[in-house]
Amino acid sequence: MCGIVGYTGPRDAGPVLLDGLRRLEYRGYDSAGIALVTEDGDLFVEKRAGKVAVLTDALGGGPPTAGVGLGHTRWATHGRPSDLNAHPHSDCSGRITVVHNGIVENFRELRDELVAGGHTLRSETDTEVVAHLVEDAYEGDLAAAVRAALGRLQGAYALVVMHRDEPDRLVGARLNAPLIVGVGDGESFLASDAAAIVAYTKRVIFLADGDVADIRPGSAVVTDRSGAVLDRPIDEIQWSAEAAEKGGYAHFMLKEIHEQPAALTAAMTGRLRGDAVCLEELDPIAKRLAGIDRVEMIACGTAYYASLVGAALFQEWLGVPARSTVASEFRYSPPPIDARTLVIAVTQSGETADTIAAARLAGDRGAIVVALTNTVGSAITRESHASVFLQAGPEVAVAATKTFVTQVATVVMLAADVARRLGRLPAEKDRELVEALRRLPSQAARTIEKAASIEEVAGRYASAAGYMYIGRSFGYPAALEGALKIKEISYLHAEGYAAGELKHGPISLLDPEVPLVAVATRSAVYEKLISNLMEGKARDARVLAVATEGDTQIERLATDVFWVPDTLEPLSTILAVIPLQLFAYYVAVKRGRDVDQPRNLAKSVTVE
Ligand code: M6R
């Protein structure tokens, strides 16, 4: 939610910042802006409502040459998207500029106080107060002034601040919003995530909440808010800048769908040992796991759908109550949580505010918290006793694809490993699971090879008024995820429903204009699902089924079929969702939508 980037060093800062903003654009694209201290010592600011491309156009021949600057791409919270509300924001003197990701919750009170003190605030944003607070506190040392201003802020922030009179220096700070320092050779960076800077350096410091980073071309000093120097390790990013490029595909989403076989292989790397699933990340908490008597999974959006698979398996294999709850609701009715509760937070970004808040609550009540995330160094890893990484590589499209299938694969492995450690997963079942997991990448590849026929089918369904997706058991999360993909990128209404619930209300939505998309892969609930499919067919709905290769019955019942290979039921969610991702992608393309950057959305949701 908002991307920020800062640079100080020998390169020309403007192009570095614009390149960084393009790579961060998936975090928000309501407006974009940059500020530079030029070679002549002037402060240059350009900011525009709209995407980074609008800013670039406004810059015409390019920004002026500069060695230091900061940039921002916005997902609007306070103040509508406009040139005025676009970041960076400045103080009264025009010497201090600020970019911000997060929400300053007490901004109204601070704003009133600043106005009463003679400041002129021009925008509707919460962020602008920060520039003026730093202005009030400034006595010739930017880092000291930022630290003083932070003491006045309530809420969440990742901030970068620049002062025209200290032209090689940037100061960053974070609290409940991501910010990293890039450590280059004679140059330094600040950024919301590594994608913005990995083309220049792979050496990064993951700042922790409360950290303040004071960067200059050849140095990066991290302190706490009192100014005490902290020793933060430098980590190495494991992927290259090319991994975050489109690589010849029309969209990142299509590229990431095609990356799924490789992502699944990566997610399993080092975790299938002989005939057993082993996640060594759990070793340090093995003793505590031995005593668990319930499992709570927390997540949002796509990650929540993946967690439903995990909850079902924990319950089945461990024989203890297990459930998944949308993280934003978890806190309002928290279940009984104690040291015997295993809480698993599933989040691709590791920065989702709702998931972090729920995990923190669970940790405060004594639970064992395990993070399942794609992002090394992310905030959720600090709320957790153990972190299991998806190893899926960077995902740029706002609509999650490869991180969904790797989340499902990883929650399955997690449940299997915990069950094995507790002696509740028979060796035979473990072996069967390992064999099925090993087959998954090639089965996923076979499914993706059918993209052209899925595109053709999508052409016939793209003008539908809406869609009803149904599934049962492990097909249900796939139906939910398939419907979410349509909603996100086509802006069409799609319901994801438990198939058995269809007759309890939503069946009234079906007609020839609203197709029924049924996840009807081979399973113990297949016959019941077929009955639900028939109920839809009887209402004149076209029926699009996802079915297992070799199913001769479904061909007679459905209008169109997407075929997937056979696998174990818990893994069927992974294969069933792939044609639904491709279907949603092609429907969106045919409707002329902005697939990678759908309206109103941002990839990383760092506000509650
Ligand atoms: O980073 P997270 O996995 O915590 O994100 C959770 C949701 O915001 C995310 O899955 C969202 O639903 C995606 N846009 C789905 O495509």
Short mmCIF file of N, CA, C and O in Angstrom, two decimals, residues 216-322:
data_model
loop_
_atom_site.label_atom_id
_atom_site.label_comp_id
_atom_site.label_asym_id
_atom_site.label_seq_id
_atom_site.Cartn_x
_atom_site.Cartn_y
_atom_site.Cartn_z
N ARG A 216 23.61 7.94 3.82
CA ARG A 216 24.40 8.83 2.96
C ARG A 216 25.06 7.93 1.92
O ARG A 216 24.98 6.70 2.02
N PRO A 217 25.74 8.51 0.92
CA PRO A 217 26.27 7.65 -0.15
C PRO A 217 27.10 6.47 0.36
O PRO A 217 26.95 5.35 -0.11
N GLY A 218 27.95 6.70 1.34
CA GLY A 218 28.81 5.60 1.78
C GLY A 218 28.47 5.03 3.14
O GLY A 218 29.25 4.27 3.71
N SER A 219 27.30 5.36 3.68
CA SER A 219 27.00 4.85 5.03
C SER A 219 25.51 4.71 5.25
O SER A 219 24.70 5.40 4.63
N ALA A 220 25.18 3.80 6.14
CA ALA A 220 23.80 3.61 6.57
C ALA A 220 23.84 3.32 8.06
O ALA A 220 24.35 2.28 8.49
N VAL A 221 23.32 4.24 8.84
CA VAL A 221 23.33 4.07 10.30
C VAL A 221 21.90 3.88 10.76
O VAL A 221 21.03 4.68 10.43
N VAL A 222 21.68 2.81 11.53
CA VAL A 222 20.33 2.55 12.04
C VAL A 222 20.33 2.82 13.54
O VAL A 222 21.20 2.34 14.27
N THR A 223 19.35 3.60 13.98
CA THR A 223 19.22 3.88 15.41
C THR A 223 17.79 3.56 15.85
O THR A 223 16.91 3.33 15.01
N ASP A 224 17.59 3.59 17.17
CA ASP A 224 16.21 3.57 17.64
C ASP A 224 15.72 5.01 17.71
O ASP A 224 16.44 5.94 17.32
N ARG A 225 14.52 5.19 18.24
CA ARG A 225 13.97 6.55 18.20
C ARG A 225 14.63 7.50 19.19
O ARG A 225 14.45 8.70 19.13
N SER A 226 15.45 6.93 20.12
CA SER A 226 16.17 7.82 21.03
C SER A 226 17.53 8.19 20.44
O SER A 226 18.25 9.01 21.00
N GLY A 227 17.91 7.55 19.35
CA GLY A 227 19.20 7.87 18.72
C GLY A 227 20.28 6.85 19.03
O GLY A 227 21.40 6.96 18.52
N ALA A 228 19.96 5.83 19.83
CA ALA A 228 20.97 4.81 20.15
C ALA A 228 21.22 3.95 18.90
O ALA A 228 20.26 3.48 18.27
N VAL A 229 22.49 3.76 18.56
CA VAL A 229 22.83 3.02 17.35
C VAL A 229 22.51 1.53 17.53
O VAL A 229 22.81 0.93 18.57
N LEU A 230 21.91 0.93 16.50
CA LEU A 230 21.53 -0.48 16.53
C LEU A 230 22.38 -1.25 15.54
O LEU A 230 22.75 -0.72 14.48
N ASP A 231 22.65 -2.50 15.85
CA ASP A 231 23.44 -3.34 14.96
C ASP A 231 22.47 -4.20 14.15
O ASP A 231 21.95 -5.20 14.65
N ARG A 232 22.19 -3.81 12.94
CA ARG A 232 21.26 -4.57 12.10
C ARG A 232 22.05 -5.31 11.02
O ARG A 232 22.88 -4.72 10.34
N PRO A 233 21.76 -6.61 10.85
CA PRO A 233 22.51 -7.39 9.86
C PRO A 233 22.19 -6.98 8.42
O PRO A 233 21.11 -6.48 8.14
N ILE A 234 23.15 -7.21 7.54
CA ILE A 234 22.90 -7.01 6.10
C ILE A 234 22.57 -8.38 5.50
O ILE A 234 23.33 -9.33 5.65
N ASP A 235 21.42 -8.47 4.84
CA ASP A 235 21.01 -9.72 4.19
C ASP A 235 21.20 -9.61 2.68
O ASP A 235 21.25 -8.51 2.13
N GLU A 236 21.27 -10.77 2.05
CA GLU A 236 21.45 -10.82 0.59
C GLU A 236 20.14 -11.24 -0.07
O GLU A 236 19.57 -12.28 0.30
N ILE A 237 19.64 -10.46 -1.01
CA ILE A 237 18.43 -10.85 -1.76
C ILE A 237 18.77 -12.03 -2.68
O ILE A 237 19.79 -12.01 -3.36
N GLN A 238 17.90 -13.03 -2.68
CA GLN A 238 18.21 -14.27 -3.40
C GLN A 238 17.69 -14.32 -4.83
O GLN A 238 17.83 -15.31 -5.50
N TRP A 239 17.03 -13.27 -5.29
CA TRP A 239 16.52 -13.30 -6.66
C TRP A 239 17.04 -12.09 -7.42
O TRP A 239 17.51 -11.13 -6.83
N SER A 240 16.96 -12.18 -8.74
CA SER A 240 17.56 -11.13 -9.56
C SER A 240 16.50 -10.14 -10.05
O SER A 240 15.29 -10.42 -9.97
N ALA A 241 16.97 -9.03 -10.59
CA ALA A 241 16.04 -8.02 -11.11
C ALA A 241 15.18 -8.61 -12.23
O ALA A 241 14.01 -8.26 -12.37
N GLU A 242 15.75 -9.54 -13.01
CA GLU A 242 14.99 -10.14 -14.12
C GLU A 242 13.74 -10.88 -13.61
O GLU A 242 12.74 -10.96 -14.31
N ALA A 243 13.85 -11.44 -12.40
CA ALA A 243 12.70 -12.18 -11.85
C ALA A 243 11.49 -11.28 -11.70
O ALA A 243 10.36 -11.74 -11.67
N ALA A 244 11.71 -9.98 -11.59
CA ALA A 244 10.59 -9.04 -11.45
C ALA A 244 10.33 -8.29 -12.75
O ALA A 244 9.78 -7.20 -12.76
N GLU A 245 10.71 -8.89 -13.89
CA GLU A 245 10.42 -8.31 -15.21
C GLU A 245 9.37 -9.18 -15.90
O GLU A 245 9.23 -10.36 -15.57
N LYS A 246 8.70 -8.64 -16.91
CA LYS A 246 7.66 -9.41 -17.60
C LYS A 246 8.22 -10.54 -18.46
O LYS A 246 7.50 -11.48 -18.79
N GLY A 247 9.45 -10.41 -18.88
CA GLY A 247 10.10 -11.49 -19.62
C GLY A 247 9.35 -11.92 -20.87
O GLY A 247 9.24 -13.12 -21.15
N GLY A 248 8.80 -10.98 -21.63
CA GLY A 248 8.17 -11.32 -22.90
C GLY A 248 6.68 -11.61 -22.79
O GLY A 248 6.00 -11.69 -23.81
N TYR A 249 6.15 -11.78 -21.59
CA TYR A 249 4.71 -12.01 -21.44
C TYR A 249 3.96 -10.69 -21.54
O TYR A 249 4.51 -9.62 -21.20
N ALA A 250 2.69 -10.76 -21.94
CA ALA A 250 1.90 -9.54 -22.07
C ALA A 250 1.65 -8.89 -20.71
O ALA A 250 1.53 -7.68 -20.59
N HIS A 251 1.54 -9.72 -19.69
CA HIS A 251 1.28 -9.21 -18.34
C HIS A 251 2.06 -10.01 -17.31
O HIS A 251 2.34 -11.19 -17.52
N PHE A 252 2.31 -9.39 -16.17
CA PHE A 252 2.95 -10.13 -15.07
C PHE A 252 2.07 -11.30 -14.63
O PHE A 252 2.57 -12.36 -14.29
N MET A 253 0.76 -11.09 -14.64
CA MET A 253 -0.12 -12.17 -14.17
C MET A 253 0.06 -13.42 -15.02
O MET A 253 0.15 -14.53 -14.50
N LEU A 254 0.13 -13.23 -16.35
CA LEU A 254 0.29 -14.38 -17.24
C LEU A 254 1.66 -15.03 -17.00
O LEU A 254 1.78 -16.26 -16.94
N LYS A 255 2.67 -14.20 -16.83
CA LYS A 255 4.01 -14.74 -16.56
C LYS A 255 3.98 -15.55 -15.25
O LYS A 255 4.51 -16.66 -15.17
N GLU A 256 3.33 -15.01 -14.24
CA GLU A 256 3.34 -15.68 -12.94
C GLU A 256 2.51 -16.96 -12.95
O GLU A 256 2.83 -17.93 -12.25
N ILE A 257 1.46 -16.99 -13.78
CA ILE A 257 0.70 -18.25 -13.96
C ILE A 257 1.64 -19.30 -14.56
O ILE A 257 1.69 -20.45 -14.11
N HIS A 258 2.40 -18.88 -15.58
CA HIS A 258 3.32 -19.82 -16.22
C HIS A 258 4.48 -20.22 -15.32
O HIS A 258 5.12 -21.25 -15.55
N GLU A 259 4.77 -19.42 -14.34
CA GLU A 259 5.88 -19.76 -13.42
C GLU A 259 5.47 -20.78 -12.36
O GLU A 259 6.29 -21.20 -11.55
N GLN A 260 4.19 -21.16 -12.34
CA GLN A 260 3.72 -21.99 -11.23
C GLN A 260 4.41 -23.35 -11.11
O GLN A 260 4.74 -23.76 -10.00
N PRO A 261 4.68 -24.03 -12.21
CA PRO A 261 5.40 -25.30 -12.04
C PRO A 261 6.75 -25.09 -11.34
O PRO A 261 7.10 -25.83 -10.41
N ALA A 262 7.48 -24.05 -11.76
CA ALA A 262 8.78 -23.79 -11.14
C ALA A 262 8.61 -23.32 -9.70
O ALA A 262 9.41 -23.69 -8.81
N ALA A 263 7.57 -22.54 -9.45
CA ALA A 263 7.35 -22.05 -8.08
C ALA A 263 7.01 -23.21 -7.15
O ALA A 263 7.46 -23.25 -5.99
N LEU A 264 6.22 -24.17 -7.66
CA LEU A 264 5.89 -25.34 -6.83
C LEU A 264 7.15 -26.15 -6.52
O LEU A 264 7.36 -26.61 -5.39
N THR A 265 7.99 -26.31 -7.55
CA THR A 265 9.25 -27.03 -7.32
C THR A 265 10.07 -26.32 -6.25
O THR A 265 10.59 -26.95 -5.32
N ALA A 266 10.15 -24.98 -6.36
CA ALA A 266 10.95 -24.22 -5.39
C ALA A 266 10.35 -24.35 -4.00
O ALA A 266 11.09 -24.49 -3.00
N ALA A 267 9.02 -24.31 -3.90
CA ALA A 267 8.37 -24.41 -2.58
C ALA A 267 8.68 -25.74 -1.90
O ALA A 267 8.72 -25.84 -0.67
N MET A 268 8.92 -26.77 -2.70
CA MET A 268 9.17 -28.10 -2.13
C MET A 268 10.65 -28.38 -1.93
O MET A 268 11.02 -29.37 -1.28
N THR A 269 11.49 -27.51 -2.50
CA THR A 269 12.93 -27.77 -2.44
C THR A 269 13.43 -27.88 -1.00
O THR A 269 13.16 -27.01 -0.18
N GLY A 270 14.08 -28.98 -0.72
CA GLY A 270 14.63 -29.21 0.62
C GLY A 270 13.60 -29.70 1.63
O GLY A 270 13.91 -29.90 2.80
N ARG A 271 12.37 -29.89 1.17
CA ARG A 271 11.30 -30.23 2.14
C ARG A 271 10.75 -31.63 1.96
O ARG A 271 9.96 -32.09 2.78
N LEU A 272 11.14 -32.30 0.86
CA LEU A 272 10.70 -33.68 0.66
C LEU A 272 11.94 -34.55 0.84
O LEU A 272 12.84 -34.53 0.00
N ARG A 273 12.00 -35.26 1.94
CA ARG A 273 13.20 -36.05 2.23
C ARG A 273 12.83 -37.52 2.21
O ARG A 273 12.14 -37.99 3.12
N GLY A 274 13.27 -38.21 1.17
CA GLY A 274 12.90 -39.62 1.04
C GLY A 274 11.39 -39.72 0.94
O GLY A 274 10.79 -39.12 0.04
N ASP A 275 10.79 -40.42 1.90
CA ASP A 275 9.34 -40.63 1.86
C ASP A 275 8.58 -39.70 2.80
O ASP A 275 7.40 -39.93 3.08
N ALA A 276 9.26 -38.68 3.31
CA ALA A 276 8.58 -37.85 4.32
C ALA A 276 8.72 -36.36 4.00
O ALA A 276 9.65 -35.93 3.34
N VAL A 277 7.73 -35.61 4.50
CA VAL A 277 7.80 -34.15 4.40
C VAL A 277 8.50 -33.65 5.66
O VAL A 277 8.13 -34.04 6.78
N CYS A 278 9.53 -32.83 5.51
CA CYS A 278 10.27 -32.30 6.68
C CYS A 278 10.51 -30.81 6.48
O CYS A 278 11.20 -30.42 5.54
N LEU A 279 9.97 -30.01 7.37
CA LEU A 279 10.22 -28.57 7.32
C LEU A 279 11.16 -28.26 8.49
O LEU A 279 10.73 -28.19 9.64
N GLU A 280 12.44 -28.05 8.18
CA GLU A 280 13.39 -27.87 9.29
C GLU A 280 13.15 -26.56 10.04
O GLU A 280 13.60 -26.42 11.18
N GLU A 281 12.39 -25.65 9.41
CA GLU A 281 12.07 -24.40 10.10
C GLU A 281 11.29 -24.66 11.39
O GLU A 281 11.23 -23.81 12.29
N LEU A 282 10.66 -25.84 11.49
CA LEU A 282 9.87 -26.15 12.68
C LEU A 282 10.72 -26.76 13.81
O LEU A 282 10.25 -26.88 14.94
N ASP A 283 11.96 -27.14 13.49
CA ASP A 283 12.79 -27.81 14.51
C ASP A 283 12.89 -27.01 15.81
O ASP A 283 12.73 -27.59 16.89
N PRO A 284 13.16 -25.70 15.74
CA PRO A 284 13.30 -24.96 17.01
C PRO A 284 12.04 -24.96 17.87
O PRO A 284 12.13 -24.70 19.07
N ILE A 285 10.87 -25.20 17.29
CA ILE A 285 9.65 -25.17 18.10
C ILE A 285 9.06 -26.57 18.27
O ILE A 285 7.92 -26.73 18.68
N ALA A 286 9.87 -27.59 17.94
CA ALA A 286 9.36 -28.97 17.94
C ALA A 286 8.78 -29.36 19.30
O ALA A 286 7.71 -29.97 19.37
N LYS A 287 9.46 -28.98 20.38
CA LYS A 287 8.98 -29.37 21.73
C LYS A 287 7.61 -28.77 22.01
O LYS A 287 6.72 -29.43 22.53
N ARG A 288 7.47 -27.51 21.63
CA ARG A 288 6.18 -26.85 21.90
C ARG A 288 5.07 -27.45 21.04
O ARG A 288 3.93 -27.56 21.48
N LEU A 289 5.41 -27.84 19.81
CA LEU A 289 4.40 -28.42 18.93
C LEU A 289 3.82 -29.71 19.51
O LEU A 289 2.65 -30.04 19.28
N ALA A 290 4.64 -30.40 20.28
CA ALA A 290 4.20 -31.69 20.84
C ALA A 290 2.95 -31.53 21.71
O ALA A 290 2.17 -32.46 21.86
N GLY A 291 2.74 -30.33 22.25
CA GLY A 291 1.62 -30.17 23.18
C GLY A 291 0.40 -29.47 22.59
O GLY A 291 -0.54 -29.16 23.33
N ILE A 292 0.35 -29.24 21.29
CA ILE A 292 -0.77 -28.43 20.78
C ILE A 292 -2.10 -29.18 20.85
O ILE A 292 -2.17 -30.39 20.67
N ASP A 293 -3.16 -28.42 21.18
CA ASP A 293 -4.48 -29.05 21.22
C ASP A 293 -5.51 -28.32 20.35
O ASP A 293 -6.69 -28.64 20.38
N ARG A 294 -5.07 -27.32 19.59
CA ARG A 294 -5.95 -26.69 18.58
C ARG A 294 -5.09 -25.88 17.61
O ARG A 294 -3.97 -25.49 17.94
N VAL A 295 -5.65 -25.68 16.43
CA VAL A 295 -4.92 -24.92 15.41
C VAL A 295 -5.84 -23.81 14.90
O VAL A 295 -7.01 -24.05 14.57
N GLU A 296 -5.32 -22.60 14.88
CA GLU A 296 -6.05 -21.45 14.33
C GLU A 296 -5.24 -20.88 13.17
O GLU A 296 -4.06 -20.58 13.34
N MET A 297 -5.87 -20.75 12.01
CA MET A 297 -5.17 -20.14 10.88
C MET A 297 -5.78 -18.77 10.63
O MET A 297 -7.00 -18.60 10.75
N ILE A 298 -4.93 -17.80 10.34
CA ILE A 298 -5.40 -16.44 10.09
C ILE A 298 -4.78 -15.93 8.78
O ILE A 298 -3.61 -16.18 8.52
N ALA A 299 -5.58 -15.23 8.00
CA ALA A 299 -5.11 -14.77 6.69
C ALA A 299 -6.17 -13.88 6.07
O ALA A 299 -7.29 -13.77 6.60
N CYS A 300 -5.84 -13.25 4.97
CA CYS A 300 -6.79 -12.39 4.24
C CYS A 300 -6.80 -12.78 2.75
O CYS A 300 -5.78 -13.22 2.22
N GLY A 301 -7.92 -12.55 2.12
CA GLY A 301 -8.02 -12.68 0.66
C GLY A 301 -7.62 -14.07 0.19
O GLY A 301 -8.03 -15.10 0.73
N THR A 302 -6.81 -14.08 -0.85
CA THR A 302 -6.33 -15.32 -1.43
C THR A 302 -5.65 -16.21 -0.39
O THR A 302 -5.83 -17.44 -0.39
N ALA A 303 -4.88 -15.61 0.48
CA ALA A 303 -4.16 -16.38 1.50
C ALA A 303 -5.15 -17.08 2.43
O ALA A 303 -4.90 -18.20 2.91
N TYR A 304 -6.30 -16.44 2.67
CA TYR A 304 -7.33 -17.06 3.50
C TYR A 304 -7.87 -18.32 2.81
O TYR A 304 -8.06 -19.36 3.45
N TYR A 305 -8.10 -18.22 1.52
CA TYR A 305 -8.61 -19.40 0.81
C TYR A 305 -7.60 -20.55 0.88
O TYR A 305 -7.97 -21.70 1.06
N ALA A 306 -6.31 -20.22 0.75
CA ALA A 306 -5.29 -21.27 0.87
C ALA A 306 -5.31 -21.86 2.27
O ALA A 306 -5.15 -23.08 2.45
N SER A 307 -5.53 -21.01 3.26
CA SER A 307 -5.49 -21.51 4.64
C SER A 307 -6.64 -22.47 4.93
O SER A 307 -6.55 -23.30 5.84
N LEU A 308 -7.74 -22.37 4.17
CA LEU A 308 -8.86 -23.30 4.39
C LEU A 308 -8.42 -24.74 4.16
O LEU A 308 -8.86 -25.67 4.84
N VAL A 309 -7.52 -24.92 3.18
CA VAL A 309 -6.99 -26.27 2.92
C VAL A 309 -6.20 -26.74 4.13
O VAL A 309 -6.34 -27.88 4.59
N GLY A 310 -5.39 -25.85 4.67
CA GLY A 310 -4.57 -26.21 5.83
C GLY A 310 -5.42 -26.58 7.03
O GLY A 310 -5.18 -27.59 7.70
N ALA A 311 -6.45 -25.78 7.30
CA ALA A 311 -7.29 -26.04 8.47
C ALA A 311 -7.95 -27.42 8.36
O ALA A 311 -7.99 -28.18 9.34
N ALA A 312 -8.44 -27.73 7.17
CA ALA A 312 -9.09 -29.04 6.98
C ALA A 312 -8.11 -30.17 7.27
O ALA A 312 -8.46 -31.19 7.89
N LEU A 313 -6.86 -30.01 6.82
CA LEU A 313 -5.89 -31.09 6.98
C LEU A 313 -5.39 -31.20 8.42
O LEU A 313 -5.17 -32.31 8.93
N PHE A 314 -5.18 -30.07 9.06
CA PHE A 314 -4.76 -30.13 10.47
C PHE A 314 -5.81 -30.90 11.29
O PHE A 314 -5.49 -31.73 12.13
N GLN A 315 -7.07 -30.57 11.01
CA GLN A 315 -8.14 -31.24 11.76
C GLN A 315 -8.16 -32.73 11.46
O GLN A 315 -8.26 -33.56 12.37
N GLU A 316 -8.04 -33.07 10.17
CA GLU A 316 -8.12 -34.49 9.79
C GLU A 316 -6.90 -35.26 10.28
O GLU A 316 -7.02 -36.35 10.84
N TRP A 317 -5.70 -34.72 10.08
CA TRP A 317 -4.50 -35.49 10.37
C TRP A 317 -4.09 -35.43 11.85
O TRP A 317 -3.51 -36.38 12.36
N LEU A 318 -4.36 -34.29 12.51
CA LEU A 318 -3.95 -34.19 13.91
C LEU A 318 -5.06 -34.63 14.85
O LEU A 318 -4.82 -34.96 16.01
N GLY A 319 -6.31 -34.55 14.35
CA GLY A 319 -7.42 -34.92 15.22
C GLY A 319 -7.66 -33.88 16.31
O GLY A 319 -8.16 -34.20 17.39
N VAL A 320 -7.29 -32.62 16.05
CA VAL A 320 -7.59 -31.54 17.00
C VAL A 320 -8.43 -30.50 16.27
O VAL A 320 -8.38 -30.43 15.03
N PRO A 321 -9.20 -29.68 17.01
CA PRO A 321 -9.98 -28.65 16.32
C PRO A 321 -9.07 -27.71 15.57
O PRO A 321 -8.04 -27.27 16.09
N ALA A 322 -9.41 -27.43 14.33
CA ALA A 322 -8.61 -26.51 13.53
C ALA A 322 -9.56 -25.71 12.65
O ALA A 322 -10.52 -26.25 12.12
#
